[in-house]
Amino acid sequence: MKKRLAAALAAALVLTALTAGCGKKDEGADAGGSAKADEAKTEAVNEEKAEGDTFTVGFDASFPPYGYKDDDGEYVGFDLDLAQEICDRNGWELAKQPIDWDAKDMELDSGTIDCIWNGFTMNGREDDYTWSEPYVDNSQVVVVAEDAGIASLEDLSGKIVEVQADSSALAALEGDQKELASTFGSLTQVPDYNTAFMDLEAGAADAVAMDVGVAKYQIESRGGGYITLDETISSEQYAVGFKKGNEKLKDQVQKTLDEMAQDGTFLTIAEKWGVEDAVCLGK
């Protein structure tokens, strides 16, 4: 009886040892597989495009003149024209992908889009993306109605100021210009600047903080009636934002942008959209 019991115990110990050994082997295999998967993922992020590939640009469809839907229902704008020229020169197919600006990082990380290109401010985000060289010098301004009696930032005290959610103007008013924002009656976030201008026209808002290029377009498209305050909230630069680590695709796009700047195509497109005074690439 004792011999049988001892034999059973010995067999159990051997089985336990073998099971433990197998467990350790699997853990090592899983770790190796995980490392290879991470490496493959990194390589997939940093891939060049070949002729015939699709280049998908993520943009805010309500951010004229950089990207928006026109009266014919077409997506147009300065940035989209630049992207189209780059695709034409590289033999790529351009896919214009309107996105919710609040979800731009999710779209980029999931691979739904290849880049964020739509008046995208790089300042303060330098380490969050792989960036092209800046191509526009931009500033944040405040727009008010001509007859509002508001002539300076100081006059915004107690006023209702609107700004687009997750915008550079909002970042400035929550950051370096937080003291200024504290004087407002309220700082309200809206989904887009068309909404902000409708509120301004209806008297539901007293002022709108926004990009100077967008402000110029909005005022001109409405036939006047609004002014931009002389004082700016902040200055910044626009660039094309790629997923962190996607250096090869960024280099392809940057090389083509540089060629466009050298042969004059870049400036021609800028003049078409009235932003020639703001562009900085090639200067």
GROMACS .gro file of C-alpha atoms in nm:
model
  283
    1MET     CA    1   0.000   0.000   0.000
    2LYS     CA    2   0.279   0.239   0.097
    3LYS     CA    3   0.468   0.153  -0.225
    4ARG     CA    4   0.161   0.226  -0.434
    5LEU     CA    5   0.107   0.556  -0.256
    6ALA     CA    6   0.471   0.655  -0.304
    7ALA     CA    7   0.453   0.567  -0.674
    8ALA     CA    8   0.137   0.775  -0.715
    9LEU     CA    9   0.299   1.074  -0.539
   10ALA     CA   10   0.609   1.045  -0.759
   11ALA     CA   11   0.397   1.035  -1.074
   12ALA     CA   12   0.204   1.342  -0.958
   13LEU     CA   13   0.528   1.533  -0.896
   14VAL     CA   14   0.658   1.444  -1.243
   15LEU     CA   15   0.330   1.556  -1.403
   16THR     CA   16   0.340   1.886  -1.209
   17ALA     CA   17   0.698   1.951  -1.319
   18LEU     CA   18   0.614   1.879  -1.680
   19THR     CA   19   0.309   2.106  -1.664
   20ALA     CA   20   0.512   2.390  -1.509
   21GLY     CA   21   0.779   2.347  -1.773
   22CYS     CA   22   0.523   2.366  -2.049
   23GLY     CA   23   0.379   2.680  -1.893
   24LYS     CA   24   0.715   2.854  -1.893
   25LYS     CA   25   0.775   2.755  -2.254
   26ASP     CA   26   0.439   2.899  -2.361
   27GLU     CA   27   0.507   3.225  -2.176
   28GLY     CA   28   0.835   3.259  -2.360
   29ALA     CA   29   0.667   3.189  -2.691
   30ASP     CA   30   0.393   3.443  -2.614
   31ALA     CA   31   0.650   3.705  -2.524
   32GLY     CA   32   0.842   3.639  -2.843
   33GLY     CA   33   0.525   3.647  -3.048
   34SER     CA   34   0.420   3.973  -2.882
   35ALA     CA   35   0.756   4.131  -2.957
   36LYS     CA   36   0.734   4.023  -3.321
   37ALA     CA   37   0.380   4.158  -3.343
   38ASP     CA   38   0.491   4.494  -3.200
   39GLU     CA   39   0.780   4.506  -3.447
   40ALA     CA   40   0.548   4.425  -3.738
   41LYS     CA   41   0.305   4.691  -3.618
   42THR     CA   42   0.582   4.952  -3.608
   43GLU     CA   43   0.696   4.856  -3.958
   44ALA     CA   44   0.338   4.877  -4.086
   45VAL     CA   45   0.309   5.232  -3.951
   46ASN     CA   46   0.627   5.338  -4.130
   47GLU     CA   47   0.554   5.233  -4.487
   48GLU     CA   48   0.592   5.418  -4.815
   49LYS     CA   49   0.310   5.437  -5.065
   50ALA     CA   50   0.347   5.301  -5.417
   51GLU     CA   51   0.189   5.418  -5.742
   52GLY     CA   52  -0.178   5.326  -5.744
   53ASP     CA   53  -0.213   5.334  -5.363
   54THR     CA   54  -0.480   5.539  -5.187
   55PHE     CA   55  -0.380   5.839  -4.978
   56THR     CA   56  -0.654   5.910  -4.723
   57VAL     CA   57  -0.665   6.261  -4.578
   58GLY     CA   58  -0.864   6.326  -4.261
   59PHE     CA   59  -1.013   6.677  -4.243
   60ASP     CA   60  -1.279   6.890  -4.076
   61ALA     CA   61  -1.547   6.946  -4.341
   62SER     CA   62  -1.647   7.281  -4.191
   63PHE     CA   63  -1.312   7.460  -4.186
   64PRO     CA   64  -1.297   7.687  -4.493
   65PRO     CA   65  -1.087   7.776  -4.681
   66TYR     CA   66  -0.872   7.476  -4.583
   67GLY     CA   67  -1.136   7.206  -4.620
   68TYR     CA   68  -1.516   7.216  -4.639
   69LYS     CA   69  -1.824   7.113  -4.838
   70ASP     CA   70  -1.923   7.366  -5.104
   71ASP     CA   71  -2.270   7.451  -5.234
   72ASP     CA   72  -2.248   7.165  -5.484
   73GLY     CA   73  -2.183   6.915  -5.208
   74GLU     CA   74  -1.817   6.871  -5.305
   75TYR     CA   75  -1.530   6.867  -5.056
   76VAL     CA   76  -1.293   7.148  -5.151
   77GLY     CA   77  -1.029   7.374  -4.998
   78PHE     CA   78  -0.664   7.479  -4.992
   79ASP     CA   79  -0.536   7.174  -4.807
   80LEU     CA   80  -0.740   6.936  -5.021
   81ASP     CA   81  -0.602   7.096  -5.338
   82LEU     CA   82  -0.249   7.051  -5.204
   83ALA     CA   83  -0.324   6.687  -5.124
   84GLN     CA   84  -0.470   6.631  -5.471
   85GLU     CA   85  -0.158   6.775  -5.637
   86ILE     CA   86   0.062   6.548  -5.427
   87CYS     CA   87  -0.145   6.246  -5.528
   88ASP     CA   88  -0.133   6.346  -5.895
   89ARG     CA   89   0.246   6.372  -5.886
   90ASN     CA   90   0.292   6.039  -5.707
   91GLY     CA   91   0.026   5.839  -5.892
   92TRP     CA   92  -0.185   5.797  -5.577
   93GLU     CA   93  -0.562   5.802  -5.543
   94LEU     CA   94  -0.683   6.075  -5.305
   95ALA     CA   95  -0.955   5.980  -5.057
   96LYS     CA   96  -1.105   6.282  -4.878
   97GLN     CA   97  -1.225   6.162  -4.539
   98PRO     CA   98  -1.429   6.411  -4.334
   99ILE     CA   99  -1.388   6.341  -3.963
  100ASP     CA  100  -1.521   6.456  -3.629
  101TRP     CA  101  -1.237   6.680  -3.512
  102ASP     CA  102  -1.268   6.545  -3.157
  103ALA     CA  103  -1.205   6.194  -3.293
  104LYS     CA  104  -0.908   6.275  -3.517
  105ASP     CA  105  -0.655   6.082  -3.306
  106MET     CA  106  -0.874   5.771  -3.301
  107GLU     CA  107  -0.911   5.790  -3.680
  108LEU     CA  108  -0.534   5.819  -3.723
  109ASP     CA  109  -0.445   5.546  -3.473
  110SER     CA  110  -0.695   5.302  -3.626
  111GLY     CA  111  -0.551   5.353  -3.974
  112THR     CA  112  -0.876   5.492  -4.115
  113ILE     CA  113  -0.678   5.793  -4.237
  114ASP     CA  114  -0.313   5.837  -4.339
  115CYS     CA  115  -0.279   6.188  -4.202
  116ILE     CA  116  -0.458   6.485  -4.049
  117TRP     CA  117  -0.443   6.770  -4.298
  118ASN     CA  118  -0.678   7.061  -4.241
  119GLY     CA  119  -0.533   7.370  -4.082
  120PHE     CA  120  -0.374   7.141  -3.821
  121THR     CA  121  -0.169   7.330  -3.563
  122MET     CA  122   0.160   7.166  -3.469
  123ASN     CA  123   0.254   7.401  -3.182
  124GLY     CA  124   0.215   7.225  -2.849
  125ARG     CA  125   0.171   6.891  -3.026
  126GLU     CA  126   0.525   6.848  -3.158
  127ASP     CA  127   0.580   6.515  -2.982
  128ASP     CA  128   0.235   6.369  -3.048
  129TYR     CA  129   0.267   6.316  -3.424
  130THR     CA  130   0.523   6.286  -3.702
  131TRP     CA  131   0.501   6.625  -3.873
  132SER     CA  132   0.573   6.768  -4.213
  133GLU     CA  133   0.749   7.102  -4.227
  134PRO     CA  134   0.513   7.391  -4.142
  135TYR     CA  135   0.354   7.546  -4.449
  136VAL     CA  136   0.130   7.820  -4.301
  137ASP     CA  137   0.196   8.085  -4.035
  138ASN     CA  138  -0.137   8.137  -3.864
  139SER     CA  139  -0.279   8.341  -3.577
  140GLN     CA  140  -0.587   8.319  -3.355
  141VAL     CA  141  -0.815   8.623  -3.369
  142VAL     CA  142  -1.152   8.740  -3.241
  143VAL     CA  143  -1.441   8.826  -3.473
  144VAL     CA  144  -1.727   9.053  -3.366
  145ALA     CA  145  -2.015   9.231  -3.538
  146GLU     CA  146  -1.921   9.572  -3.680
  147ASP     CA  147  -2.182   9.748  -3.470
  148ALA     CA  148  -2.112   9.556  -3.147
  149GLY     CA  149  -1.906   9.835  -2.993
  150ILE     CA  150  -1.620   9.591  -2.926
  151ALA     CA  151  -1.283   9.726  -3.037
  152SER     CA  152  -1.028   9.540  -2.823
  153LEU     CA  153  -0.977   9.221  -2.626
  154GLU     CA  154  -1.040   9.424  -2.313
  155ASP     CA  155  -1.392   9.499  -2.437
  156LEU     CA  156  -1.473   9.126  -2.423
  157SER     CA  157  -1.513   9.149  -2.045
  158GLY     CA  158  -1.849   8.999  -1.950
  159LYS     CA  159  -1.921   8.895  -2.309
  160ILE     CA  160  -2.026   8.556  -2.450
  161VAL     CA  161  -1.736   8.420  -2.657
  162GLU     CA  162  -1.769   8.105  -2.868
  163VAL     CA  163  -1.496   7.876  -2.997
  164GLN     CA  164  -1.479   7.545  -3.181
  165ALA     CA  165  -1.427   7.239  -2.962
  166ASP     CA  166  -1.070   7.104  -2.956
  167SER     CA  167  -0.946   7.403  -3.159
  168SER     CA  168  -0.624   7.603  -3.130
  169ALA     CA  169  -0.822   7.906  -3.018
  170LEU     CA  170  -0.968   7.702  -2.732
  171ALA     CA  171  -0.621   7.573  -2.639
  172ALA     CA  172  -0.491   7.931  -2.627
  173LEU     CA  173  -0.780   8.053  -2.413
  174GLU     CA  174  -0.738   7.762  -2.174
  175GLY     CA  175  -0.359   7.804  -2.173
  176ASP     CA  176  -0.152   8.119  -2.223
  177GLN     CA  177  -0.464   8.336  -2.251
  178LYS     CA  178  -0.646   8.185  -1.955
  179GLU     CA  179  -0.642   8.518  -1.773
  180LEU     CA  180  -0.813   8.685  -2.068
  181ALA     CA  181  -1.075   8.409  -2.083
  182SER     CA  182  -1.149   8.455  -1.714
  183THR     CA  183  -1.286   8.803  -1.794
  184PHE     CA  184  -1.547   8.665  -2.037
  185GLY     CA  185  -1.905   8.622  -1.931
  186SER     CA  186  -1.869   8.271  -2.073
  187LEU     CA  187  -1.650   8.071  -2.308
  188THR     CA  188  -1.873   7.833  -2.501
  189GLN     CA  189  -1.759   7.545  -2.721
  190VAL     CA  190  -1.950   7.474  -3.044
  191PRO     CA  191  -1.902   7.191  -3.297
  192ASP     CA  192  -1.804   7.419  -3.588
  193TYR     CA  193  -1.761   7.782  -3.690
  194ASN     CA  194  -2.073   7.791  -3.906
  195THR     CA  195  -2.268   7.738  -3.585
  196ALA     CA  196  -2.064   8.008  -3.412
  197PHE     CA  197  -2.140   8.263  -3.684
  198MET     CA  198  -2.510   8.180  -3.677
  199ASP     CA  199  -2.503   8.244  -3.300
  200LEU     CA  200  -2.314   8.567  -3.360
  201GLU     CA  201  -2.570   8.679  -3.617
  202ALA     CA  202  -2.861   8.587  -3.389
  203GLY     CA  203  -2.710   8.770  -3.091
  204ALA     CA  204  -2.662   8.447  -2.895
  205ALA     CA  205  -2.287   8.517  -2.891
  206ASP     CA  206  -2.090   8.842  -2.878
  207ALA     CA  207  -1.763   8.718  -3.030
  208VAL     CA  208  -1.596   8.418  -3.192
  209ALA     CA  209  -1.231   8.320  -3.138
  210MET     CA  210  -1.085   8.146  -3.443
  211ASP     CA  211  -0.808   8.107  -3.701
  212VAL     CA  212  -0.743   8.423  -3.901
  213GLY     CA  213  -0.773   8.245  -4.237
  214VAL     CA  214  -1.110   8.098  -4.146
  215ALA     CA  215  -1.222   8.436  -4.008
  216LYS     CA  216  -1.132   8.607  -4.336
  217TYR     CA  217  -1.326   8.351  -4.538
  218GLN     CA  218  -1.633   8.361  -4.314
  219ILE     CA  219  -1.652   8.741  -4.318
  220GLU     CA  220  -1.608   8.765  -4.696
  221SER     CA  221  -1.860   8.488  -4.766
  222ARG     CA  222  -2.121   8.676  -4.562
  223GLY     CA  223  -2.066   9.001  -4.746
  224GLY     CA  224  -1.920   9.184  -4.448
  225GLY     CA  225  -2.092   9.301  -4.132
  226TYR     CA  226  -1.815   9.164  -3.909
  227ILE     CA  227  -1.464   9.275  -3.814
  228THR     CA  228  -1.151   9.108  -3.677
  229LEU     CA  229  -0.998   9.271  -3.370
  230ASP     CA  230  -0.645   9.400  -3.425
  231GLU     CA  231  -0.504   9.214  -3.123
  232THR     CA  232  -0.434   8.844  -3.172
  233ILE     CA  233  -0.479   8.573  -2.912
  234SER     CA  234  -0.184   8.363  -3.026
  235SER     CA  235   0.026   8.267  -3.327
  236GLU     CA  236   0.095   7.920  -3.458
  237GLN     CA  237   0.196   7.711  -3.758
  238TYR     CA  238   0.007   7.456  -3.965
  239ALA     CA  239   0.162   7.127  -4.077
  240VAL     CA  240   0.052   6.782  -4.191
  241GLY     CA  241   0.024   6.539  -3.900
  242PHE     CA  242   0.105   6.171  -3.952
  243LYS     CA  243   0.089   5.887  -3.702
  244LYS     CA  244   0.391   5.890  -3.474
  245GLY     CA  245   0.674   5.700  -3.642
  246ASN     CA  246   0.539   5.722  -3.997
  247GLU     CA  247   0.856   5.889  -4.126
  248LYS     CA  248   0.858   5.729  -4.473
  249LEU     CA  249   0.516   5.856  -4.578
  250LYS     CA  250   0.592   6.196  -4.427
  251ASP     CA  251   0.913   6.212  -4.631
  252GLN     CA  252   0.727   6.128  -4.951
  253VAL     CA  253   0.473   6.403  -4.891
  254GLN     CA  254   0.735   6.656  -4.781
  255LYS     CA  255   0.952   6.590  -5.087
  256THR     CA  256   0.656   6.659  -5.315
  257LEU     CA  257   0.553   6.969  -5.121
  258ASP     CA  258   0.907   7.105  -5.156
  259GLU     CA  259   0.897   7.041  -5.532
  260MET     CA  260   0.564   7.226  -5.551
  261ALA     CA  261   0.710   7.520  -5.361
  262GLN     CA  262   1.012   7.534  -5.593
  263ASP     CA  263   0.814   7.526  -5.919
  264GLY     CA  264   0.550   7.776  -5.802
  265THR     CA  265   0.253   7.538  -5.785
  266PHE     CA  266   0.224   7.574  -5.408
  267LEU     CA  267   0.189   7.953  -5.427
  268THR     CA  268  -0.055   7.930  -5.718
  269ILE     CA  269  -0.285   7.709  -5.509
  270ALA     CA  270  -0.246   7.945  -5.211
  271GLU     CA  271  -0.347   8.243  -5.427
  272LYS     CA  272  -0.654   8.055  -5.548
  273TRP     CA  273  -0.775   8.026  -5.189
  274GLY     CA  274  -0.661   8.371  -5.070
  275VAL     CA  275  -0.404   8.246  -4.818
  276GLU     CA  276  -0.088   8.353  -5.003
  277ASP     CA  277   0.004   8.603  -4.728
  278ALA     CA  278   0.002   8.328  -4.465
  279VAL     CA  279   0.203   8.055  -4.636
  280CYS     CA  280   0.562   8.005  -4.524
  281LEU     CA  281   0.685   7.697  -4.713
  282GLY     CA  282   0.970   7.783  -4.948
  283LYS     CA  283   1.011   8.137  -4.814
   0.00000   0.00000   0.00000
